[in-house]
Amino acid sequence: MTGGFRPTGSGSVRAQDRRQPAAPDPSLHIDWTLCDGRGLCTELLPELLSRDEWGYPLSPDGSDVRVPPSLVPAARDAVALCPRAALRLRGVA
């Protein structure tokens, strides 16, 4: 046989070679064109969001907020209860 290819005995891929990389934590997206500053999301997710003086949510760095797995249920609640439907949870099945 020529070349660098050496077949394995069974031709199957080992389980460790088939593993998927770990998915990143989901993220919470705020649509600023819809947000009305009611502040409900900040009450449901105080670990992730703070509130400015007008009630608008503030993320730590001004972009989408990473949601750790333990807070996904609370993030789902915030998305479902947002009165202006301004929240989206990305990266969750």
PDB file of C-alpha atoms in Angstrom:
ATOM      1  CA  MET A   1       0.000   0.000   0.000  1.00  0.00           C
ATOM      2  CA  THR A   2       1.368   3.437  -0.860  1.00  0.00           C
ATOM      3  CA  GLY A   3       0.736   6.812   0.740  1.00  0.00           C
ATOM      4  CA  GLY A   4       0.247   7.730   4.375  1.00  0.00           C
ATOM      5  CA  PHE A   5      -3.160   6.108   4.897  1.00  0.00           C
ATOM      6  CA  ARG A   6      -3.193   3.070   7.134  1.00  0.00           C
ATOM      7  CA  PRO A   7      -6.622   1.452   7.577  1.00  0.00           C
ATOM      8  CA  THR A   8      -7.694   0.246  11.003  1.00  0.00           C
ATOM      9  CA  GLY A   9      -8.871  -3.287  11.548  1.00  0.00           C
ATOM     10  CA  SER A  10     -12.615  -2.667  11.661  1.00  0.00           C
ATOM     11  CA  GLY A  11     -12.760   0.588   9.731  1.00  0.00           C
ATOM     12  CA  SER A  12     -14.837   2.208  12.474  1.00  0.00           C
ATOM     13  CA  VAL A  13     -14.096   5.528  14.085  1.00  0.00           C
ATOM     14  CA  ARG A  14     -13.235   5.330  17.748  1.00  0.00           C
ATOM     15  CA  ALA A  15     -15.776   6.842  20.142  1.00  0.00           C
ATOM     16  CA  GLN A  16     -13.353   9.489  21.374  1.00  0.00           C
ATOM     17  CA  ASP A  17     -12.874  10.729  17.811  1.00  0.00           C
ATOM     18  CA  ARG A  18     -16.656  11.168  17.347  1.00  0.00           C
ATOM     19  CA  ARG A  19     -17.259  13.394  20.365  1.00  0.00           C
ATOM     20  CA  GLN A  20     -18.838  16.736  19.639  1.00  0.00           C
ATOM     21  CA  PRO A  21     -17.174  19.806  21.081  1.00  0.00           C
ATOM     22  CA  ALA A  22     -18.985  21.256  24.072  1.00  0.00           C
ATOM     23  CA  ALA A  23     -21.585  23.816  23.061  1.00  0.00           C
ATOM     24  CA  PRO A  24     -21.084  27.302  24.445  1.00  0.00           C
ATOM     25  CA  ASP A  25     -23.472  28.590  27.077  1.00  0.00           C
ATOM     26  CA  PRO A  26     -26.693  30.002  25.663  1.00  0.00           C
ATOM     27  CA  SER A  27     -26.987  33.770  25.441  1.00  0.00           C
ATOM     28  CA  LEU A  28     -29.745  36.249  26.155  1.00  0.00           C
ATOM     29  CA  HIS A  29     -30.272  38.843  23.434  1.00  0.00           C
ATOM     30  CA  ILE A  30     -32.104  42.108  24.100  1.00  0.00           C
ATOM     31  CA  ASP A  31     -33.780  43.725  21.097  1.00  0.00           C
ATOM     32  CA  TRP A  32     -33.377  47.407  21.946  1.00  0.00           C
ATOM     33  CA  THR A  33     -35.904  48.424  19.300  1.00  0.00           C
ATOM     34  CA  LEU A  34     -38.589  46.573  21.277  1.00  0.00           C
ATOM     35  CA  CYS A  35     -37.466  47.046  24.885  1.00  0.00           C
ATOM     36  CA  ASP A  36     -39.646  49.468  26.842  1.00  0.00           C
ATOM     37  CA  GLY A  37     -37.636  49.495  30.074  1.00  0.00           C
ATOM     38  CA  ARG A  38     -40.221  47.752  32.236  1.00  0.00           C
ATOM     39  CA  GLY A  39     -37.451  45.954  34.163  1.00  0.00           C
ATOM     40  CA  LEU A  40     -39.115  42.564  34.577  1.00  0.00           C
ATOM     41  CA  CYS A  41     -36.083  40.775  33.115  1.00  0.00           C
ATOM     42  CA  THR A  42     -33.823  42.418  35.680  1.00  0.00           C
ATOM     43  CA  GLU A  43     -36.063  41.150  38.466  1.00  0.00           C
ATOM     44  CA  LEU A  44     -36.049  37.607  37.066  1.00  0.00           C
ATOM     45  CA  LEU A  45     -32.310  37.554  36.274  1.00  0.00           C
ATOM     46  CA  PRO A  46     -30.561  39.761  38.843  1.00  0.00           C
ATOM     47  CA  GLU A  47     -27.465  37.535  38.545  1.00  0.00           C
ATOM     48  CA  LEU A  48     -27.079  38.573  34.892  1.00  0.00           C
ATOM     49  CA  LEU A  49     -28.732  41.959  34.415  1.00  0.00           C
ATOM     50  CA  SER A  50     -28.777  45.224  36.295  1.00  0.00           C
ATOM     51  CA  ARG A  51     -31.091  48.160  35.634  1.00  0.00           C
ATOM     52  CA  ASP A  52     -30.373  51.753  34.684  1.00  0.00           C
ATOM     53  CA  GLU A  53     -32.240  54.694  36.224  1.00  0.00           C
ATOM     54  CA  TRP A  54     -35.022  54.414  33.604  1.00  0.00           C
ATOM     55  CA  GLY A  55     -35.576  50.675  34.131  1.00  0.00           C
ATOM     56  CA  TYR A  56     -33.731  49.441  31.045  1.00  0.00           C
ATOM     57  CA  PRO A  57     -31.639  46.292  31.503  1.00  0.00           C
ATOM     58  CA  LEU A  58     -27.869  46.567  31.498  1.00  0.00           C
ATOM     59  CA  SER A  59     -25.612  43.682  30.573  1.00  0.00           C
ATOM     60  CA  PRO A  60     -22.082  43.589  32.007  1.00  0.00           C
ATOM     61  CA  ASP A  61     -20.423  44.421  28.673  1.00  0.00           C
ATOM     62  CA  GLY A  62     -23.292  45.853  26.615  1.00  0.00           C
ATOM     63  CA  SER A  63     -23.722  42.794  24.393  1.00  0.00           C
ATOM     64  CA  ASP A  64     -25.602  39.503  24.590  1.00  0.00           C
ATOM     65  CA  VAL A  65     -25.411  37.963  28.047  1.00  0.00           C
ATOM     66  CA  ARG A  66     -24.026  34.446  28.504  1.00  0.00           C
ATOM     67  CA  VAL A  67     -26.502  32.345  30.469  1.00  0.00           C
ATOM     68  CA  PRO A  68     -25.028  29.560  32.611  1.00  0.00           C
ATOM     69  CA  PRO A  69     -26.990  26.283  32.529  1.00  0.00           C
ATOM     70  CA  SER A  70     -28.297  26.812  36.061  1.00  0.00           C
ATOM     71  CA  LEU A  71     -30.032  30.047  34.984  1.00  0.00           C
ATOM     72  CA  VAL A  72     -31.560  28.810  31.715  1.00  0.00           C
ATOM     73  CA  PRO A  73     -34.987  28.173  33.344  1.00  0.00           C
ATOM     74  CA  ALA A  74     -35.086  31.736  34.710  1.00  0.00           C
ATOM     75  CA  ALA A  75     -33.958  33.080  31.328  1.00  0.00           C
ATOM     76  CA  ARG A  76     -36.762  31.135  29.614  1.00  0.00           C
ATOM     77  CA  ASP A  77     -39.220  32.709  32.069  1.00  0.00           C
ATOM     78  CA  ALA A  78     -37.861  36.182  31.340  1.00  0.00           C
ATOM     79  CA  VAL A  79     -38.233  35.618  27.593  1.00  0.00           C
ATOM     80  CA  ALA A  80     -41.778  34.289  27.979  1.00  0.00           C
ATOM     81  CA  LEU A  81     -42.876  37.071  30.345  1.00  0.00           C
ATOM     82  CA  CYS A  82     -41.276  40.072  28.636  1.00  0.00           C
ATOM     83  CA  PRO A  83     -44.245  42.375  27.931  1.00  0.00           C
ATOM     84  CA  ARG A  84     -42.650  43.712  24.730  1.00  0.00           C
ATOM     85  CA  ALA A  85     -41.189  40.371  23.504  1.00  0.00           C
ATOM     86  CA  ALA A  86     -37.778  42.057  23.455  1.00  0.00           C
ATOM     87  CA  LEU A  87     -35.787  39.045  24.685  1.00  0.00           C
ATOM     88  CA  ARG A  88     -34.449  36.033  22.789  1.00  0.00           C
ATOM     89  CA  LEU A  89     -32.604  33.055  24.199  1.00  0.00           C
ATOM     90  CA  ARG A  90     -30.026  31.888  21.662  1.00  0.00           C
ATOM     91  CA  GLY A  91     -28.172  28.603  21.592  1.00  0.00           C
ATOM     92  CA  VAL A  92     -30.783  26.536  23.447  1.00  0.00           C
ATOM     93  CA  ALA A  93     -32.667  23.626  21.951  1.00  0.00           C
TER      94      ALA A  93
END
